[in-house]
C-alpha positions as MATLAB code, in Angstrom:
seq = 'MPGQRTSGSAPAPQEPGGPRYVADYLERLGIGDPGEPSLSGLFALHRAHVERVPYEVLEIQLGRPTTADPREAAGQVLKGRGGYCVQLNGAFSTLLTALGYDVTWHRAGVHAGRKLPPVGPAEPAPHLVLTVSAGGESWMVDVGLGDGLHEPLPLRAGAYRQGPFTFHLGPSRFESGGWRFEHDVGGAIAGLDFSMAPAGPADFAEWHPYLATDPESRLVRTVAVMRRDATSVDSLTGCMLRHIDDSGRTTRELGTFAEWYGALAEVFGLPLADVGPQERTALWTKVRGAHEAWLEARARRAAARA';
ca = [
      42.354  -77.661 -172.989;
      44.252  -79.390 -170.170;
      44.362  -76.218 -168.107;
      40.591  -76.153 -167.966;
      40.565  -79.517 -166.205;
      42.773  -78.516 -163.311;
      41.111  -77.470 -160.082;
      42.599  -75.940 -156.988;
      41.706  -77.291 -153.590;
      38.586  -76.085 -151.870;
      37.350  -76.407 -148.289;
      35.344  -79.487 -147.468;
      31.609  -78.890 -147.133;
      30.026  -78.398 -143.736;
      26.914  -80.239 -144.841;
      25.498  -81.042 -148.307;
      22.684  -78.658 -149.086;
      24.127  -75.555 -147.459;
      24.756  -72.446 -149.557;
      28.553  -72.624 -149.206;
      28.534  -76.279 -150.165;
      26.514  -75.650 -153.329;
      28.632  -72.646 -154.290;
      31.883  -74.576 -153.786;
      30.635  -77.558 -155.787;
      29.429  -75.369 -158.662;
      32.777  -73.564 -158.649;
      34.527  -76.942 -158.927;
      32.384  -77.640 -161.998;
      32.963  -74.191 -163.483;
      29.249  -73.399 -163.464;
      27.489  -70.297 -162.201;
      23.974  -70.301 -160.817;
      22.140  -73.068 -162.765;
      18.741  -71.667 -161.799;
      15.690  -73.729 -160.964;
      15.760  -77.474 -161.786;
      15.439  -77.958 -165.540;
      16.467  -80.366 -168.264;
      19.002  -77.922 -169.649;
      20.432  -77.420 -166.164;
      20.725  -81.161 -165.584;
      22.561  -81.597 -168.887;
      24.953  -78.741 -168.118;
      25.752  -80.120 -164.657;
      26.306  -83.652 -166.000;
      28.599  -82.474 -168.794;
      30.659  -80.342 -166.431;
      31.007  -83.158 -163.894;
      32.393  -85.762 -166.299;
      34.683  -83.190 -167.929;
      36.150  -81.798 -164.699;
      35.876  -84.579 -162.106;
      37.717  -87.720 -163.251;
      37.067  -91.314 -162.420;
      40.124  -92.274 -160.380;
      41.221  -94.770 -157.733;
      44.408  -93.067 -156.554;
      43.379  -92.869 -152.886;
      42.890  -96.627 -152.924;
      46.250  -97.134 -154.664;
      47.901  -94.908 -152.037;
      46.449  -97.081 -149.290;
      44.472  -94.236 -147.758;
      41.173  -94.945 -145.988;
      38.121  -94.248 -148.136;
      34.382  -94.710 -147.795;
      31.320  -94.829 -150.024;
      29.578  -92.147 -147.944;
      28.259  -89.538 -150.415;
      29.117  -86.656 -148.082;
      32.751  -87.752 -147.801;
      32.885  -88.375 -151.541;
      31.610  -84.839 -152.119;
      34.371  -83.560 -149.847;
      36.937  -85.270 -152.080;
      35.416  -83.649 -155.151;
      35.641  -80.227 -153.516;
      39.320  -80.862 -152.766;
      39.979  -81.225 -156.492;
      39.894  -85.005 -156.622;
      37.576  -87.628 -158.134;
      36.660  -91.153 -157.097;
      35.235  -94.407 -158.355;
      31.692  -94.978 -159.606;
      29.720  -95.083 -156.339;
      31.655  -92.160 -154.892;
      31.188  -89.942 -157.944;
      27.492  -90.648 -158.405;
      26.889  -90.377 -154.673;
      28.600  -86.995 -154.545;
      26.714  -85.776 -157.621;
      23.419  -86.847 -156.099;
      24.052  -84.597 -153.081;
      24.545  -81.606 -155.369;
      21.493  -82.369 -157.500;
      19.330  -82.846 -154.415;
      20.593  -79.587 -152.916;
      19.651  -77.831 -156.162;
      16.119  -79.235 -155.983;
      16.275  -82.123 -158.470;
      14.261  -85.307 -157.903;
      17.024  -87.948 -157.651;
      16.744  -91.707 -157.042;
      19.565  -94.187 -156.393;
      19.545  -97.639 -158.046;
      21.630 -100.808 -157.699;
      23.495 -101.946 -160.801;
      25.664 -104.867 -161.859;
      28.635 -104.189 -164.141;
      29.201 -106.428 -167.168;
      32.981 -106.108 -167.308;
      33.661 -107.642 -170.734;
      31.844 -109.189 -173.669;
      33.624 -112.508 -173.164;
      32.252 -112.644 -169.603;
      28.656 -113.349 -168.533;
      26.494 -110.307 -167.694;
      25.882 -109.524 -164.030;
      22.493 -108.493 -162.691;
      21.894 -105.940 -159.924;
      23.256 -107.447 -156.718;
      22.854 -106.789 -153.019;
      25.198 -105.336 -151.896;
      25.753 -103.591 -155.220;
      29.069 -102.704 -156.898;
      27.705  -99.864 -159.039;
      25.333  -96.963 -158.461;
      23.107  -95.492 -161.177;
      20.971  -92.397 -160.655;
      17.676  -91.486 -162.263;
      16.436  -87.913 -162.327;
      13.016  -86.594 -163.276;
      13.301  -83.543 -165.512;
      11.513  -82.144 -168.534;
       8.526  -84.423 -167.998;
      10.427  -87.747 -168.125;
      13.027  -89.840 -166.315;
      16.713  -89.799 -167.211;
      19.601  -92.163 -166.586;
      22.332  -90.121 -164.920;
      25.819  -91.593 -164.395;
      28.959  -89.500 -163.890;
      30.872  -92.506 -162.525;
      31.477  -94.635 -165.619;
      34.711  -92.931 -166.633;
      34.369  -93.302 -170.386;
      30.576  -93.562 -170.235;
      27.880  -90.924 -170.485;
      28.692  -87.351 -171.391;
      25.029  -86.408 -171.045;
      22.025  -88.134 -169.413;
      20.048  -90.703 -171.406;
      16.243  -90.758 -171.493;
      14.777  -93.930 -170.015;
      13.599  -95.019 -173.446;
      14.878  -97.924 -175.480;
      17.126  -96.759 -178.286;
      20.600  -96.006 -179.578;
      22.336  -92.809 -178.476;
      25.475  -91.338 -180.029;
      27.748  -89.285 -177.777;
      31.122  -88.332 -179.223;
      33.068  -91.414 -180.364;
      30.680  -93.865 -178.706;
      27.212  -95.259 -179.419;
      25.234  -96.493 -176.410;
      22.118  -98.651 -176.330;
      19.448  -98.647 -173.661;
      16.764 -101.295 -173.357;
      14.956 -103.658 -170.971;
      17.132 -105.766 -168.680;
      17.034 -109.550 -168.970;
      17.982 -109.864 -165.297;
      15.624 -107.523 -163.521;
      11.896 -107.188 -164.098;
      11.269 -103.552 -164.971;
      15.006 -102.841 -164.973;
      17.227 -101.485 -167.718;
      20.272 -102.636 -169.659;
      22.897 -100.041 -170.620;
      25.046 -101.350 -173.465;
      28.380  -99.586 -173.829;
      30.094  -99.001 -177.167;
      32.323 -101.848 -178.392;
      35.280  -99.525 -177.795;
      34.315  -98.800 -174.196;
      36.001  -99.910 -170.985;
      33.090 -102.211 -170.026;
      30.475 -104.139 -171.976;
      27.572 -102.584 -170.105;
      25.510 -102.770 -166.943;
      22.051 -103.776 -165.747;
      20.246 -101.704 -163.160;
      17.127 -102.136 -161.088;
      14.482  -99.448 -160.910;
      13.877 -100.208 -157.224;
      15.088  -97.285 -155.091;
      18.331  -97.844 -153.196;
      20.404  -95.892 -150.690;
      23.925  -95.576 -149.292;
      23.563  -98.723 -147.176;
      23.189 -100.798 -150.346;
      26.739  -99.838 -151.356;
      28.569  -99.445 -148.045;
      28.938 -103.198 -147.497;
      30.649 -103.701 -150.859;
      33.111 -100.840 -150.426;
      35.673 -102.549 -148.125;
      36.186 -105.294 -150.713;
      36.540 -102.813 -153.578;
      38.956 -100.626 -151.622;
      41.176 -103.211 -149.926;
      40.916 -106.732 -151.357;
      43.881 -107.738 -153.576;
      41.407 -109.261 -156.050;
      39.456 -106.021 -156.446;
      39.949 -104.367 -159.837;
      40.359 -101.024 -158.035;
      43.274 -102.433 -156.012;
      44.917 -104.399 -158.826;
      45.219 -101.586 -161.354;
      45.485  -97.816 -161.407;
      42.682  -96.436 -163.553;
      41.953  -92.793 -164.341;
      39.368  -91.676 -166.928;
      37.637  -88.533 -168.085;
      35.610  -87.586 -171.115;
      34.237  -84.594 -172.968;
      31.837  -84.091 -175.857;
      34.185  -85.479 -178.514;
      36.741  -87.708 -176.810;
      37.818  -89.943 -173.941;
      41.150  -90.028 -172.103;
      42.150  -92.985 -169.942;
      45.201  -94.071 -167.984;
      45.499  -97.743 -167.074;
      48.729  -98.525 -165.309;
      51.318  -96.818 -167.531;
      49.255  -96.812 -170.740;
      47.702  -93.468 -171.693;
      44.931  -93.707 -174.310;
      42.923  -91.137 -176.222;
      39.792  -92.004 -178.213;
      37.920  -89.700 -180.568;
      36.142  -89.962 -183.917;
      39.462  -90.350 -185.725;
      40.372  -93.470 -183.745;
      42.496  -94.491 -180.780;
      46.048  -93.518 -179.833;
      48.080  -95.192 -177.092;
      51.283  -94.031 -175.416;
      53.351  -95.751 -172.742;
      54.444  -93.481 -169.900;
      57.911  -94.684 -169.025;
      59.077  -92.203 -166.418;
      57.971  -90.761 -163.103;
      57.761  -87.269 -164.647;
      55.678  -88.407 -167.629;
      53.227  -90.281 -165.430;
      52.625  -87.517 -162.921;
      52.628  -84.966 -165.736;
      49.766  -86.813 -167.454;
      47.770  -86.923 -164.225;
      48.063  -83.157 -163.871;
      47.773  -82.060 -167.498;
      45.293  -84.559 -168.945;
      43.133  -85.357 -165.934;
      43.452  -82.249 -163.764;
      45.022  -84.166 -160.873;
      48.175  -82.385 -159.644;
      47.947  -84.364 -156.361;
      49.151  -81.461 -154.242;
      48.418  -83.472 -151.086;
      50.702  -86.367 -152.079;
      54.245  -85.916 -150.754;
      57.536  -87.008 -152.351;
      57.762  -90.344 -150.537;
      54.174  -91.286 -151.390;
      54.728  -90.255 -155.001;
      57.823  -92.440 -155.280;
      56.087  -95.401 -153.646;
      53.046  -95.082 -155.911;
      55.165  -94.819 -159.065;
      57.221  -97.853 -158.009;
      54.022  -99.829 -157.461;
      52.472  -98.758 -160.761;
      55.607  -99.343 -162.802;
      56.185 -102.744 -161.168;
      52.645 -103.857 -162.041;
      53.147 -102.566 -165.580;
      56.379 -104.534 -166.020;
      54.643 -107.685 -164.770;
      51.842 -107.075 -167.284;
      54.341 -106.683 -170.127;
      56.063 -109.922 -169.162;
      52.763 -111.821 -168.996;
      51.764 -110.458 -172.399;
      55.081 -111.541 -173.894;
      54.653 -115.048 -172.465;
      51.180 -115.333 -173.978;
      52.465 -114.181 -177.347;
      55.318 -116.711 -177.221;
      52.882 -119.504 -176.350;
      50.731 -118.676 -179.375;
      53.704 -118.567 -181.760;
];
């Protein structure tokens, strides 16, 4: 239910790993004491994170300074917000590490669309994938794909059904010893390739200024908010709100200020209590203007094909 996705603000952590930090993060996820590191605990934490902490780029759209530092990203999560891929996975890694899990960071390249060429892991890297050792094997952990994993995937080649999507995992053609994650044909991206070489925050910090500020960055060009649960995916791109489940896909255009901000609060748990009236108006004007330009471009393309 939408009400379950809404979180109140919480104090920023003093330092990842401290008892207050862990308690606040677990409260944000709606989880009590997960106990000692275990496979069942990892699954429960992953599910809760993607259900309650959305992929979102609203700080970037508001023009507020952001970083890829995992501690600062965790602070945003504890305030009731989300972030983009590196921020979400970085924040989650601090919680897992504090709980005693064996976590490794990895560079990944995002294959944005099937009509585009795949991209191998790059330095500096645009996407962060985690692996976690639990239950006697290694698992791909990624809470930053928006409409991606609901639960971790074992690092074994195969097909994995999660809700409305089927994922495939296999060897990467770009990276010796690396892996290729193939998203469902209905997903927001085609897939990604990730290296098994360990990485760290410095591998992602250099790429962040481009992602957060460059007009050509996809995070700057378009508002994107996504969350998923066991059976469905919700996404907001510009003014288009989509819902995907086993019965298919529904799409609704949000045409007013109230509808747009209402969807953020009710569907994604983002009431944006720290965004004042002037910022709200400016953001809506920006989003609606980009949406109108998109509609006009689409109409021109349709006319050219006629």
